[in-house]
Coordinates of C-alpha atoms in Angstrom, one line a residue:
X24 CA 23.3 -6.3 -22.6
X25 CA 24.5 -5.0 -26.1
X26 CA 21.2 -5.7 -27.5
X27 CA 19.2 -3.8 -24.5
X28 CA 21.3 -0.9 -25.3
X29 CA 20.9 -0.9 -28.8
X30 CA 16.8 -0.6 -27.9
X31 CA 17.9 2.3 -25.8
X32 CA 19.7 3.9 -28.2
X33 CA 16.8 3.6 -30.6
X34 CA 14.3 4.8 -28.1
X35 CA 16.0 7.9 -27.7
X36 CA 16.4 8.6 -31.6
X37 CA 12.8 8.2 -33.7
X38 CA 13.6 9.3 -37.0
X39 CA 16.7 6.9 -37.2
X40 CA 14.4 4.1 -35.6
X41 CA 11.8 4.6 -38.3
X42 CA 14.2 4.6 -40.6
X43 CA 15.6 1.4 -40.6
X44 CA 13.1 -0.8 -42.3
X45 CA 13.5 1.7 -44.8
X46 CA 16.5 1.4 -45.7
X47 CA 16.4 -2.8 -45.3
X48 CA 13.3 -2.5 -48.3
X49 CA 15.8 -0.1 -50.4
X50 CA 18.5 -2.7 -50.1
X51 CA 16.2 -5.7 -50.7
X52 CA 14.6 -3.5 -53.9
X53 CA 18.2 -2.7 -55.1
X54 CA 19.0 -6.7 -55.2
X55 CA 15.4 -7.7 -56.5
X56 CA 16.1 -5.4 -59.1
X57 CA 19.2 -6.2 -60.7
X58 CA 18.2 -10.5 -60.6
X59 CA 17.0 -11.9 -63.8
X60 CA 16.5 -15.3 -65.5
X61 CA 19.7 -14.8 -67.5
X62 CA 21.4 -13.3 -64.4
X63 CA 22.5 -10.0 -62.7
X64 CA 22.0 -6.7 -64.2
X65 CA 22.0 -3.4 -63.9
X66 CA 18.8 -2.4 -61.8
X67 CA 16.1 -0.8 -63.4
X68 CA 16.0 2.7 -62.4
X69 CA 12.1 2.7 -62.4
X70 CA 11.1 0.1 -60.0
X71 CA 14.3 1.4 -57.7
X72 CA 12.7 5.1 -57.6
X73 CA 9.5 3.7 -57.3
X74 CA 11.1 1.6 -54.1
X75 CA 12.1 4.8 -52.9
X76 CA 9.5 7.1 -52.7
X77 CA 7.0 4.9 -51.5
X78 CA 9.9 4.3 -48.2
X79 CA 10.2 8.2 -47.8
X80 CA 6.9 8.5 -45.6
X81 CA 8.2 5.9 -43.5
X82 CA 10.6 8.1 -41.2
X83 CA 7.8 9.7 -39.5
X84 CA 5.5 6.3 -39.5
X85 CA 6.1 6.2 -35.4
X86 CA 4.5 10.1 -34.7
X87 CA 1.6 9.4 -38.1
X88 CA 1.0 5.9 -38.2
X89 CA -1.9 6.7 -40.1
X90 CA -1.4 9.5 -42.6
X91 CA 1.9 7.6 -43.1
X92 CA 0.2 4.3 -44.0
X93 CA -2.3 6.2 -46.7
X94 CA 0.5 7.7 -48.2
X95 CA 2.7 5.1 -48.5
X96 CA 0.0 2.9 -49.9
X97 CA -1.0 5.5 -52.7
X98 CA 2.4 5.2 -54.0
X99 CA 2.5 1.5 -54.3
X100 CA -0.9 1.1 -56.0
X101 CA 0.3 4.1 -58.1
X102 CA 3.7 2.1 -59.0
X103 CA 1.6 -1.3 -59.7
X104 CA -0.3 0.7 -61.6
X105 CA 2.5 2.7 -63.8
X106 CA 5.2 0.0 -63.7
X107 CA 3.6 -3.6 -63.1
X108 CA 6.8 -5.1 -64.0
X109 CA 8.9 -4.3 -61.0
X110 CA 9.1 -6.3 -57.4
X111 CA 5.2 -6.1 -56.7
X112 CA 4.8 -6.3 -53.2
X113 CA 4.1 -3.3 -51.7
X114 CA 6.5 -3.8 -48.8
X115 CA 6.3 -0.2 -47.4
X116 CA 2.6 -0.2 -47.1
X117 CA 3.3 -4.1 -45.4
X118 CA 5.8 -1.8 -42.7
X119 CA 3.1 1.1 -42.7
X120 CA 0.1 -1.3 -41.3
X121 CA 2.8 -2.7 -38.9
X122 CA 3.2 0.7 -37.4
X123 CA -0.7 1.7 -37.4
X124 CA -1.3 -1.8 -35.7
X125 CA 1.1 -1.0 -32.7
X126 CA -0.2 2.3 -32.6
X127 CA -3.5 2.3 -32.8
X128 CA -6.4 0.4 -31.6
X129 CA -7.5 -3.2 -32.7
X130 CA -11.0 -2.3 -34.2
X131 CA -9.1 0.8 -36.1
X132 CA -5.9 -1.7 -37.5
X133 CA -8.1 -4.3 -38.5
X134 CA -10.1 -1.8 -40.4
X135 CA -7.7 0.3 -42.3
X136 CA -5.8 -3.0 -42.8
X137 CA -8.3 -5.0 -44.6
X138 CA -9.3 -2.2 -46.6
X139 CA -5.3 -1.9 -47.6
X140 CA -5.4 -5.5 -48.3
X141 CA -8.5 -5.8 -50.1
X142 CA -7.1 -2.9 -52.2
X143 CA -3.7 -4.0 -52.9
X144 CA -5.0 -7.0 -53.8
X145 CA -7.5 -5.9 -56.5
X146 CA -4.8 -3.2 -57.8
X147 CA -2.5 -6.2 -58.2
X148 CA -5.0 -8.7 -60.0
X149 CA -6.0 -5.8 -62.2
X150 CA -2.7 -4.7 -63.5
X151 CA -1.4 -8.0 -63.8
X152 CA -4.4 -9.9 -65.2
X153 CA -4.8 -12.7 -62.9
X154 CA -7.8 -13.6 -60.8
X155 CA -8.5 -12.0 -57.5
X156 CA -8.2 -14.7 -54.9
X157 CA -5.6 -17.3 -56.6
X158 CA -1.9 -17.4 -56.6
X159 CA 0.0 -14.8 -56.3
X160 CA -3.0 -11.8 -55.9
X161 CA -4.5 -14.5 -52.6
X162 CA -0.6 -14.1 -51.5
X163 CA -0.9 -9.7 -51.1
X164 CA -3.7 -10.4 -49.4
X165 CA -2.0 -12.7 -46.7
X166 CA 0.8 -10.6 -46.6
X167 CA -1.5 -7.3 -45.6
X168 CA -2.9 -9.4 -42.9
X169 CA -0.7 -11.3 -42.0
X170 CA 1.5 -7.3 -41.1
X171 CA -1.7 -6.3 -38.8
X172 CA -2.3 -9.6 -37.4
X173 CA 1.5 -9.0 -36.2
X174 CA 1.4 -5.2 -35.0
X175 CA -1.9 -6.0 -33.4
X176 CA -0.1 -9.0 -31.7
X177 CA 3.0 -6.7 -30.2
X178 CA 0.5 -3.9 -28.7
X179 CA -1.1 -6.8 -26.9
X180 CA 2.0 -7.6 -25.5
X181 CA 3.3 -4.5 -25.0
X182 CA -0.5 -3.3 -23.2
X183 CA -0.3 -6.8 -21.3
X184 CA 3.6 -5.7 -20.0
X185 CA 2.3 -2.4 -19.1
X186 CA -0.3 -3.6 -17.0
X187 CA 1.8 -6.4 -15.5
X188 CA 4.4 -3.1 -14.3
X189 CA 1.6 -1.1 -13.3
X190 CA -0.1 -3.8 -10.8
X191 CA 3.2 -3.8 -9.8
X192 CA 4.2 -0.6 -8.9
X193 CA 0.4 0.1 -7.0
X194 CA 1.2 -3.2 -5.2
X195 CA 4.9 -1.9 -4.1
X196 CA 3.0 1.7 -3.1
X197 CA -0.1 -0.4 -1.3
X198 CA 2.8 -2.2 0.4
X199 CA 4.8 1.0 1.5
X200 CA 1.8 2.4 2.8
X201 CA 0.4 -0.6 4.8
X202 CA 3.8 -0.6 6.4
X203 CA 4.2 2.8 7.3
X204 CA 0.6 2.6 8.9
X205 CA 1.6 -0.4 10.8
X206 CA 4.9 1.5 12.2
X207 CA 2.4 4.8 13.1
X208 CA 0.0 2.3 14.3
X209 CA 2.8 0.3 17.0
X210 CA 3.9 4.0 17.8
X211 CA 0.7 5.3 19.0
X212 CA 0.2 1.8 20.8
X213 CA 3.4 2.4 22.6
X214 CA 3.1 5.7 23.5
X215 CA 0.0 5.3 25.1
X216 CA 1.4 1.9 26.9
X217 CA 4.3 4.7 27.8
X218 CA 1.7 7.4 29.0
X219 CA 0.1 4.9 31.2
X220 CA 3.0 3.2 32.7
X221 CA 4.7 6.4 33.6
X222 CA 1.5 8.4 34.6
X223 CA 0.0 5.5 37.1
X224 CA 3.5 4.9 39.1
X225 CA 4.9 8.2 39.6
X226 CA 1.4 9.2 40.7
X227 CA 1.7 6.7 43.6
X228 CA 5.3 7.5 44.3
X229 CA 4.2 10.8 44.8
X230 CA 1.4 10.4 46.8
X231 CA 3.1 8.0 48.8
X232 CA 6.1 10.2 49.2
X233 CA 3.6 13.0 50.0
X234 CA 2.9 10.5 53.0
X235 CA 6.3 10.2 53.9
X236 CA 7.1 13.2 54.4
X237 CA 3.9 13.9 56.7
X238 CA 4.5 11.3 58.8
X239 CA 8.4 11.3 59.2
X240 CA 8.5 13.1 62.2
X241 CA 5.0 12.2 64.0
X242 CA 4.9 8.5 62.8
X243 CA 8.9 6.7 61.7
X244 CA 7.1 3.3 61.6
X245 CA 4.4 4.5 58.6
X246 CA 6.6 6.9 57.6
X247 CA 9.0 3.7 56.6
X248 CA 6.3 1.7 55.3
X249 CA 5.6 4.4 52.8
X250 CA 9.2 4.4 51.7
X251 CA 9.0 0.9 51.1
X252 CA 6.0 1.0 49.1
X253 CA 8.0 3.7 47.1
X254 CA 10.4 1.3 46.1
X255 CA 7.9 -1.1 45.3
X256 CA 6.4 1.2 42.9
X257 CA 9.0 2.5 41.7
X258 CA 10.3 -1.3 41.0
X259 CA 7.0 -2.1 39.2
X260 CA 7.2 1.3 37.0
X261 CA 10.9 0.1 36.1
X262 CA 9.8 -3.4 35.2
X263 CA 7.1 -2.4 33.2
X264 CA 8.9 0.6 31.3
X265 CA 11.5 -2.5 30.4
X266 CA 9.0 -4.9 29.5
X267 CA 6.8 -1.9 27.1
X268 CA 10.1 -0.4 25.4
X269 CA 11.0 -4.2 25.0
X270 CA 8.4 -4.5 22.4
X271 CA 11.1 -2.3 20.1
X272 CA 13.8 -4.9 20.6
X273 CA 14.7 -7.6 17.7
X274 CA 13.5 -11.0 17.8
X275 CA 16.9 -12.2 18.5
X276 CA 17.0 -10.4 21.7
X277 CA 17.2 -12.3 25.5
X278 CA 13.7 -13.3 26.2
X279 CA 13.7 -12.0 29.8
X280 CA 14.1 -8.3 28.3
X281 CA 10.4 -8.7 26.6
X282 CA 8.4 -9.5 29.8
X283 CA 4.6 -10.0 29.2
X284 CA 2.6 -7.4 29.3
X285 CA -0.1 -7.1 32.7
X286 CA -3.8 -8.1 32.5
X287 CA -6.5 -8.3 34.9
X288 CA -4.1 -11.5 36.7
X289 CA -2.8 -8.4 38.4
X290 CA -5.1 -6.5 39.2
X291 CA -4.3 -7.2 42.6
X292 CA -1.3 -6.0 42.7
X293 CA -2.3 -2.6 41.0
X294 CA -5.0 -1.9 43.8
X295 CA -2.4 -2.7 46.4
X296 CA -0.3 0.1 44.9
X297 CA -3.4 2.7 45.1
X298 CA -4.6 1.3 48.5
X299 CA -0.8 2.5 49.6
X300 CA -1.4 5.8 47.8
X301 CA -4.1 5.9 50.7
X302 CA -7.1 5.7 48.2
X303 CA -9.8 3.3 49.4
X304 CA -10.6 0.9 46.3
X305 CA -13.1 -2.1 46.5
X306 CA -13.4 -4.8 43.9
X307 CA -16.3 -6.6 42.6
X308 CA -16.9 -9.7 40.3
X309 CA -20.2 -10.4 38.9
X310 CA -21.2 -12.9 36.1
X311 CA -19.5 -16.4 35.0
X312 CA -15.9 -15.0 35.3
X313 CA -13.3 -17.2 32.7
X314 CA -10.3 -15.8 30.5
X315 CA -10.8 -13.1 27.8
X316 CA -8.8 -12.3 25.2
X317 CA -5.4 -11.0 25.6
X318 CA -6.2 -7.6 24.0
X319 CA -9.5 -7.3 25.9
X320 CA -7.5 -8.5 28.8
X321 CA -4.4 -5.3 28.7
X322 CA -7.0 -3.0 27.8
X323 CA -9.3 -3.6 31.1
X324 CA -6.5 -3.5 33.0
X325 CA -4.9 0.0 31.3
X326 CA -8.6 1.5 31.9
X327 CA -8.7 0.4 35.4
X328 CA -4.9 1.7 35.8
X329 CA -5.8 5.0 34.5
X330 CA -9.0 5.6 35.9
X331 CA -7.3 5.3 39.5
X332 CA -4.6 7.4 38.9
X333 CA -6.9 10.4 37.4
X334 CA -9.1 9.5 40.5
X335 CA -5.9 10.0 42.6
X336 CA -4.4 12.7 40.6
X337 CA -7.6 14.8 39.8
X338 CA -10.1 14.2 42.4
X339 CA -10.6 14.5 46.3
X340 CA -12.1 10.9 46.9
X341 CA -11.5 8.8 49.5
X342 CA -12.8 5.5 47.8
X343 CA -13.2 4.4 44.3
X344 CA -15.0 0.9 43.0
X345 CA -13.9 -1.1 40.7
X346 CA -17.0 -3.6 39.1
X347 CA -16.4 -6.3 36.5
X348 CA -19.4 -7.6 34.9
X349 CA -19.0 -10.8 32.9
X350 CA -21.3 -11.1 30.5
X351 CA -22.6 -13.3 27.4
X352 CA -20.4 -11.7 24.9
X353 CA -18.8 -8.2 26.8
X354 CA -16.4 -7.3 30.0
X355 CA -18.2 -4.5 31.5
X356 CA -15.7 -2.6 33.5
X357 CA -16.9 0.0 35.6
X358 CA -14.5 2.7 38.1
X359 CA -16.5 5.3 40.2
X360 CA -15.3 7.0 43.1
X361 CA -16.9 9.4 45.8
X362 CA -14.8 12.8 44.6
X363 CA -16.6 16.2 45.5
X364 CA -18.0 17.7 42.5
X365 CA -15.9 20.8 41.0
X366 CA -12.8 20.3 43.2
X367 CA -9.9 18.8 41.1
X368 CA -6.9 18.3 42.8
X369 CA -4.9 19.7 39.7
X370 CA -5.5 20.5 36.1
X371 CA -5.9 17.6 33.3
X372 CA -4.5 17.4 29.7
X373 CA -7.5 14.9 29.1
X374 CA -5.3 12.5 27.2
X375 CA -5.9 10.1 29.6
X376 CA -9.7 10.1 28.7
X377 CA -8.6 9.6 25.1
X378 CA -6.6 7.7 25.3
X379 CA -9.0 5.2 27.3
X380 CA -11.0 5.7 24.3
X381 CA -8.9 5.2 21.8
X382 CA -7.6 2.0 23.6
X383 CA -11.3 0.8 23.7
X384 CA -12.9 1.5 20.1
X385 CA -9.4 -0.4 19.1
X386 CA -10.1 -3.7 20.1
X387 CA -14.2 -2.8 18.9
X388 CA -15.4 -1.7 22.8
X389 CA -17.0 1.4 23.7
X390 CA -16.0 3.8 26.2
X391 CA -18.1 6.9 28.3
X392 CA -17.2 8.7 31.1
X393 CA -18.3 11.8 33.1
X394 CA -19.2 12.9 36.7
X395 CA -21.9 11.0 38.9
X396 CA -25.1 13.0 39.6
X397 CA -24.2 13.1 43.3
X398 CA -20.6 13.7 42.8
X399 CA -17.8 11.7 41.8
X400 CA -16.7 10.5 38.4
X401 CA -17.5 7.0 36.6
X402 CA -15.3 5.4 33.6
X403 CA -17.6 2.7 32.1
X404 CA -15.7 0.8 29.4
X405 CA -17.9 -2.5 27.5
X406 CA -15.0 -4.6 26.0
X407 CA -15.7 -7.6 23.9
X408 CA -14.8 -11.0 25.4
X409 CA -13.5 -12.7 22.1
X410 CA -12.2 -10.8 19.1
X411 CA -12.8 -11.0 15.7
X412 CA -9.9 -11.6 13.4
X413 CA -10.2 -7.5 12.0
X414 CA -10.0 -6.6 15.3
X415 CA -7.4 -8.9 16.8

């Protein structure tokens, strides 16, 4: 903890940051200065100035790495040159192609610093009459690259870290956003299982109450039968209200509050419901008939459902077919009815038809509709039998 504050602190103050080596070389210069063979002395003001100046340049070496690292290393070749006595390694130009290595990039560091080696090397054989690539002049030279090999080394890792954080971050975002698409996605899906639900059974209690009431004085008996069928209706749009709205419920929730959905199982029971609406519907099977998938299988029967309640809602028909066509690889579902052109019962929204649509091109199906050339309206819906994984 102390030491991650310490970077902090640092962070937030450059000057001082770049500054610090600095004064560790003065110190280190100071010491070098006053050790001899025959002991300590006083340190020789020359090599200490020298020391100095060349460290100067090095409080802005983070904001000019480069203009830094010339000047610094003009100095030192200057001082090997003027006083070849003192300390000779050139310690600030060493902290100079540091910084330009971590702040710079690789083909630039390992230019400038090979020149700065090759040239501190030369300065240092020359002045000091030894030969260029033995002893001590071969040891400037590893020193120079041996300080960009090492700044080159820490903007790797510090690039590498980057780019670990960013992947990270986009990979939190991407993982936001897939799950606030899913959540839109299972809100649509529900509102339209709502829209359905709602829109098929309190069609058929109306109609049937519509019944009721016309028969309650002339015919008691039919007029009763009606009221039952109510109640069955009314029963089925409760059940199935619980079952859709239990999709919201937690997994740890009773299992008889998330009823299955319906499919084309009951599509029995649905017709019963319109036939008491007193809508005529026939039912036809053609092809091999066998199970489809359970997406392809609510969807059929939501298009059906809503298909006979527009046709009761929306239309003066007196019969409607429903035609299921099994074949190789699609459900072909077909509703028509016998309506009289241009005579709506009442005004649409034409969500329904949307929706239809929307429920179809989900699951990879298709989905027309429009009115018959001899009057009356068809809903022709080609589902796939199996799904692919995308579209499961």
């Amino acid at each position: 903890m102390q030491v991650t504050g310490i970077r902090r602190w640092a962070a937030r103050h450059d000057r001082i940051r770049d500054a610090l080596p600095a004064m560790v070389l003065m110190i280190v210069a100071v010491g070098a200065a006053a050790a001899g063979d025959s002991g300590w002395h006083a340190p020789r003001v020359a090599g200490v100035a020298w020391t100095a100046l060349s460290c100067v340049p090095l409080v802005f070496r983070s904001r000019w790495p480069l203009p830094v690292l010339v000047l610094t290393l003009a100095i030192d070749l200057t001082a090997m040159t003027v006083v070849p006595d003192r300390v000779s390694t050139p310690a600030a130009s060493l902290v100079a192609l540091y910084t330009l290595a971590t702040r710079s990039s690789r083909r630039t560091a390992w230019t400038v610093g090979l020149i700065a080696a090759v040239a501190v090397t030369g300065v240092y054989a020359a002045t000091h009459e030894e030969p260029l690539l033995v002893g001590t002049s071969l040891l400037r030279l590893d020193f120079a690259i041996a300080a960009t090999a090492l700044g080159d080394a820490v903007r790797s890792r510090r690039l590498h870290l980057a780019r670990v954080e960013a992947r990270a971050e986009r990979a939190e975002h991407t993982r936001e956003a897939e799950a606030r698409r899913r959540v839109t996605e299972e809100r649509v899906r529900i509102a339209r299982e709502l829209h359905d639900v709602v829109a098929h059974h309190i069609t058929l209690v109306n109609a049937q109450a519509g019944v009721a009431h016309h028969l309650m004085r002339t015919d008691p008996d039919r007029a009763y039968d009606a009221l039952a069928h109510i109640k069955e209706t009314s029963r089925a749009a409760l059940d199935e209200l619980r079952a859709t709205v239990g999709l919201l419920r937690q997994p740890d929730d009773a299992p008889d509050s998330r009823a299955p959905l319906p499919g084309l199982a009951d599509l029995d029971a649905l017709i019963g419901g319109i036939r008491a609406g007193g809508l005529s519907v026939t039912v036809t099977r053609t092809g091999l008939i066998r199970p489809v998938a359970p997406a392809t299988d609510l969807t059929a029967y939501r298009i059906i459902q809503e298909s006979l309640t527009n046709t009761h809602k929306h239309a003066r028909a007196a019969h409607a077919d429903v035609l299921l066509d099994y074949g190789a690889s699609t459900l072909r579902v077909t509703v028509s009815d016998d309506g009289r052109p241009h005579t709506p019962k009442g005004p649409g929204t034409g969500h329904g038809l949307i929706g239809m649509r929307e429920r179809a091109g989900a699951i990879g199906g298709t989905l027309t509709a429009g009115r018959k050339p001899d009057g009356g309206f068809r809903v022709v819906a080609e589902l796939p039998l199996s799904l692919t994984p995308a579209t499961a």
